[in-house]
């Protein structure tokens, strides 16, 4: 599903990833752990095509990413993102936020997805009318609406308490059970309970 060969990354002259090789199979829930500054976000950005690594090759579903002609369309069709901050638009309702992200043929599925995730009652509310935990569950729904092959989540529970964190992990676990690969970077060791694969980073290398 995801294969990285000899990935290195530099910000200017500073090297932050060192010749990483890794392979993630379809349907895994990968816990990317490591101290702050160890390179988790940079690696996640490289794997998710948001950042082009300085060196090395990345393959997604067997396709060499550098050979993909329209990477924006590929990303919109195949990849879901959840970040520490939800990036919902405050003047759009929950439903409208998801609709904005949804491809045309996925728009009819929004209510069914909200129902499945247990947040249908939030559909007409605005982000500032719901709790932080609910906002992050909406962000997960938005990441799932286009039925991506993989979801990348960078510290998705960084600003949540443990109860709300658990709810987010459970949603991602459910997505995984349906075949979506999940790659989650976090400090929270509770992720271990949900993960099927662990990748531990230290100083830009995989331990
Ligand atoms: N945009 C950037 N420009 C320059 N340096 C960066 C940038 N983003 C991250 N870094 C540096 O790269 C290293 C790895 O950071 P990051 O990938 O964010 O690690 P983590 O997510 O594990 O905290 C850190 O030393 C950080 O300061
Ligand atoms: Mg980070």
Short mmCIF file of C-alpha atoms and ligand atoms in Angstrom, two decimals:
data_model
loop_
_atom_site.label_atom_id
_atom_site.label_comp_id
_atom_site.label_asym_id
_atom_site.label_seq_id
_atom_site.Cartn_x
_atom_site.Cartn_y
_atom_site.Cartn_z
CA UNK A 1 0.00 0.00 0.00
CA UNK A 2 2.67 2.48 1.13
CA UNK A 3 6.28 1.88 0.39
CA UNK A 4 9.04 4.35 1.14
CA UNK A 5 12.56 3.77 -0.06
CA UNK A 6 15.53 5.68 1.24
CA UNK A 7 13.54 8.77 2.20
CA UNK A 8 15.58 11.70 3.49
CA UNK A 9 14.43 15.22 4.13
CA UNK A 10 16.20 18.49 4.73
CA UNK A 11 14.77 21.84 5.79
CA UNK A 12 17.41 24.08 4.28
CA UNK A 13 20.66 22.53 5.44
CA UNK A 14 19.16 20.78 8.45
CA UNK A 15 18.56 17.09 7.85
CA UNK A 16 15.51 15.80 9.73
CA UNK A 17 14.84 12.40 8.07
CA UNK A 18 17.66 9.94 7.42
CA UNK A 19 17.31 7.38 4.63
CA UNK A 20 14.11 5.79 5.90
CA UNK A 21 12.70 2.59 4.45
CA UNK A 22 9.27 1.43 5.43
CA UNK A 23 6.33 -0.55 4.21
CA UNK A 24 2.72 -0.34 5.34
CA UNK A 25 0.21 -2.90 4.18
CA UNK A 26 -3.43 -2.25 3.40
CA UNK A 27 -5.66 -2.26 6.46
CA UNK A 28 -2.97 -1.63 9.04
CA UNK A 29 -3.39 0.88 11.86
CA UNK A 30 0.09 2.31 12.20
CA UNK A 31 1.14 4.13 15.34
CA UNK A 32 3.96 6.52 14.55
CA UNK A 33 5.48 7.42 17.88
CA UNK A 34 8.53 9.33 19.04
CA UNK A 35 9.55 12.42 20.95
CA UNK A 36 8.68 15.89 19.83
CA UNK A 37 11.10 16.90 17.08
CA UNK A 38 11.89 13.32 16.07
CA UNK A 39 10.42 13.83 12.59
CA UNK A 40 6.93 12.33 12.85
CA UNK A 41 5.12 15.22 11.17
CA UNK A 42 7.74 15.50 8.45
CA UNK A 43 7.52 11.78 7.71
CA UNK A 44 3.72 11.90 7.72
CA UNK A 45 3.80 14.86 5.32
CA UNK A 46 6.13 12.97 2.99
CA UNK A 47 4.05 9.77 3.07
CA UNK A 48 0.86 11.72 2.44
CA UNK A 49 2.28 13.62 -0.58
CA UNK A 50 1.95 17.01 1.12
CA UNK A 51 5.72 17.35 1.17
CA UNK A 52 8.10 16.10 -1.46
CA UNK A 53 11.04 14.43 0.30
CA UNK A 54 14.49 15.74 -0.57
CA UNK A 55 15.64 12.22 -1.46
CA UNK A 56 14.12 8.81 -1.94
CA UNK A 57 11.08 7.27 -3.54
CA UNK A 58 7.53 6.82 -2.38
CA UNK A 59 4.99 4.37 -3.79
CA UNK A 60 1.27 4.48 -3.02
CA UNK A 61 -0.78 1.51 -4.21
CA UNK A 62 2.19 0.51 -6.35
CA UNK A 63 2.31 3.87 -8.11
CA UNK A 64 5.46 5.92 -7.90
CA UNK A 65 4.26 9.24 -6.50
CA UNK A 66 6.67 11.25 -8.66
CA UNK A 67 4.99 9.72 -11.73
CA UNK A 68 1.45 10.73 -10.76
CA UNK A 69 0.46 13.51 -13.15
CA UNK A 70 -2.33 15.13 -11.17
CA UNK A 71 -1.31 14.75 -7.56
CA UNK A 72 -4.06 17.05 -6.22
CA UNK A 73 -6.79 14.86 -7.70
CA UNK A 74 -5.01 11.73 -6.52
CA UNK A 75 -4.84 13.16 -3.01
CA UNK A 76 -8.48 14.23 -2.99
CA UNK A 77 -9.63 10.81 -4.18
CA UNK A 78 -7.37 8.60 -2.13
CA UNK A 79 -6.16 10.31 1.02
CA UNK A 80 -7.88 11.60 4.15
CA UNK A 81 -6.25 13.95 6.63
CA UNK A 82 -6.86 14.71 10.28
CA UNK A 83 -4.68 17.26 12.06
CA UNK A 84 -4.35 18.38 15.65
CA UNK A 85 -6.50 21.40 14.88
CA UNK A 86 -9.71 20.57 13.13
CA UNK A 87 -9.60 23.32 10.44
CA UNK A 88 -13.37 23.30 10.17
CA UNK A 89 -14.86 26.48 8.70
CA UNK A 90 -16.73 28.34 11.41
CA UNK A 91 -19.40 29.90 9.20
CA UNK A 92 -20.40 26.56 7.67
CA UNK A 93 -22.46 23.94 9.49
CA UNK A 94 -21.06 20.49 10.19
CA UNK A 95 -22.94 19.16 7.18
CA UNK A 96 -21.67 21.96 4.94
CA UNK A 97 -18.09 21.50 6.11
CA UNK A 98 -18.19 17.87 5.04
CA UNK A 99 -20.05 18.68 1.85
CA UNK A 100 -17.34 21.17 0.90
CA UNK A 101 -14.71 18.41 1.10
CA UNK A 102 -16.86 15.75 -0.57
CA UNK A 103 -16.44 14.75 -4.18
CA UNK A 104 -19.66 15.20 -6.15
CA UNK A 105 -20.61 11.52 -6.14
CA UNK A 106 -19.99 11.21 -2.38
CA UNK A 107 -22.26 14.09 -1.34
CA UNK A 108 -25.35 11.86 -1.00
CA UNK A 109 -23.49 9.77 1.62
CA UNK A 110 -22.95 12.50 4.20
CA UNK A 111 -25.92 11.78 6.48
CA UNK A 112 -25.27 8.04 6.41
CA UNK A 113 -21.66 8.62 7.41
CA UNK A 114 -22.61 11.01 10.22
CA UNK A 115 -25.08 8.45 11.45
CA UNK A 116 -22.51 5.68 11.33
CA UNK A 117 -20.09 7.83 13.32
CA UNK A 118 -22.78 8.68 15.87
CA UNK A 119 -22.76 12.42 15.15
CA UNK A 120 -25.82 12.87 12.94
CA UNK A 121 -27.40 15.10 15.59
CA UNK A 122 -24.59 17.62 14.99
CA UNK A 123 -25.26 18.03 11.26
CA UNK A 124 -26.88 21.46 11.38
CA UNK A 125 -24.72 22.88 14.15
CA UNK A 126 -21.78 25.19 13.64
CA UNK A 127 -18.26 24.32 14.83
CA UNK A 128 -18.42 26.89 17.64
CA UNK A 129 -21.63 25.26 18.91
CA UNK A 130 -20.05 21.86 19.57
CA UNK A 131 -17.32 20.60 21.89
CA UNK A 132 -13.67 20.13 20.94
CA UNK A 133 -14.12 16.37 20.94
CA UNK A 134 -17.17 16.62 18.70
CA UNK A 135 -15.28 18.93 16.33
CA UNK A 136 -12.50 16.41 16.01
CA UNK A 137 -15.02 13.63 15.31
CA UNK A 138 -16.44 15.84 12.56
CA UNK A 139 -12.90 16.25 11.21
CA UNK A 140 -12.64 12.44 11.09
CA UNK A 141 -15.95 12.29 9.22
CA UNK A 142 -14.64 14.84 6.73
CA UNK A 143 -11.52 12.72 6.24
CA UNK A 144 -13.65 9.65 5.57
CA UNK A 145 -16.29 11.08 3.25
CA UNK A 146 -14.42 10.35 0.02
CA UNK A 147 -13.69 6.77 1.12
CA UNK A 148 -9.92 7.22 1.06
CA UNK A 149 -7.56 4.28 0.89
CA UNK A 150 -5.54 5.79 3.71
CA UNK A 151 -6.04 8.32 6.49
CA UNK A 152 -3.08 10.25 7.88
CA UNK A 153 -3.67 11.71 11.31
CA UNK A 154 -1.09 13.99 12.93
CA UNK A 155 -1.63 14.31 16.69
CA UNK A 156 -5.41 14.19 16.16
CA UNK A 157 -6.05 14.04 19.88
CA UNK A 158 -3.36 16.55 20.90
CA UNK A 159 -5.94 18.92 22.32
CA UNK A 160 -8.47 16.37 23.63
CA UNK A 161 -9.01 14.70 26.98
CA UNK A 162 -8.66 10.95 27.23
CA UNK A 163 -12.38 10.19 26.85
CA UNK A 164 -12.63 12.17 23.63
CA UNK A 165 -9.31 10.76 22.43
CA UNK A 166 -10.72 7.26 22.84
CA UNK A 167 -13.76 8.18 20.76
CA UNK A 168 -11.51 9.42 17.94
CA UNK A 169 -9.36 6.25 18.05
CA UNK A 170 -12.52 4.14 17.94
CA UNK A 171 -13.75 5.92 14.81
CA UNK A 172 -10.40 5.40 13.13
CA UNK A 173 -10.40 1.76 14.22
CA UNK A 174 -13.83 1.29 12.68
CA UNK A 175 -12.55 2.78 9.43
CA UNK A 176 -9.63 0.38 9.57
CA UNK A 177 -11.94 -2.58 10.02
CA UNK A 178 -13.60 -1.54 6.77
CA UNK A 179 -10.24 -1.61 5.00
CA UNK A 180 -8.94 1.95 5.28
CA UNK A 181 -5.30 2.09 6.24
CA UNK A 182 -4.64 4.45 9.15
CA UNK A 183 -1.32 6.13 9.93
CA UNK A 184 -1.45 8.10 13.16
CA UNK A 185 1.36 10.13 14.70
CA UNK A 186 0.95 10.72 18.40
CA UNK A 187 2.57 11.05 21.79
CA UNK A 188 -0.33 9.20 23.38
CA UNK A 189 0.71 5.66 24.28
CA UNK A 190 -2.97 4.64 24.45
CA UNK A 191 -2.84 4.42 20.65
CA UNK A 192 -1.01 1.11 21.18
CA UNK A 193 -4.34 -0.47 22.09
CA UNK A 194 -5.65 0.20 18.59
CA UNK A 195 -2.50 -0.13 16.49
CA UNK A 196 -1.50 -3.15 14.42
CA UNK A 197 1.93 -1.78 13.53
CA UNK A 198 4.32 0.45 15.47
CA UNK A 199 6.91 2.75 13.98
CA UNK A 200 9.06 4.53 16.50
CA UNK A 201 11.04 7.57 15.39
CA UNK A 202 14.13 8.92 17.04
CA UNK A 203 16.20 11.81 15.71
CA UNK A 204 14.90 11.35 12.17
CA UNK A 205 15.48 7.61 12.09
CA UNK A 206 13.24 4.61 12.63
CA UNK A 207 14.25 2.76 15.78
N1 LIG B 1 8.92 23.78 8.19
C1 LIG B 1 10.05 23.53 8.87
N2 LIG B 1 11.17 24.27 8.64
C2 LIG B 1 12.30 24.01 9.30
N3 LIG B 1 12.45 23.05 10.22
C3 LIG B 1 11.38 22.30 10.50
C4 LIG B 1 10.12 22.50 9.85
N4 LIG B 1 9.23 21.61 10.33
C5 LIG B 1 9.90 20.88 11.24
N5 LIG B 1 11.18 21.29 11.35
C6 LIG B 1 12.22 20.69 12.21
O1 LIG B 1 12.34 19.33 11.82
C7 LIG B 1 12.52 18.48 12.96
C8 LIG B 1 11.41 17.43 12.98
O2 LIG B 1 10.17 18.09 13.20
P1 LIG B 1 8.76 17.36 13.08
O3 LIG B 1 8.75 16.56 11.84
O4 LIG B 1 7.73 18.41 13.26
O5 LIG B 1 8.82 16.37 14.33
P2 LIG B 1 7.65 15.84 15.29
O6 LIG B 1 6.37 15.87 14.52
O7 LIG B 1 8.09 14.47 15.68
O8 LIG B 1 7.62 16.77 16.46
C9 LIG B 1 12.51 19.40 14.16
O9 LIG B 1 13.85 19.68 14.48
C10 LIG B 1 11.83 20.65 13.67
O10 LIG B 1 12.29 21.79 14.35
MG1 LIG B 2 4.55 16.73 14.88
#
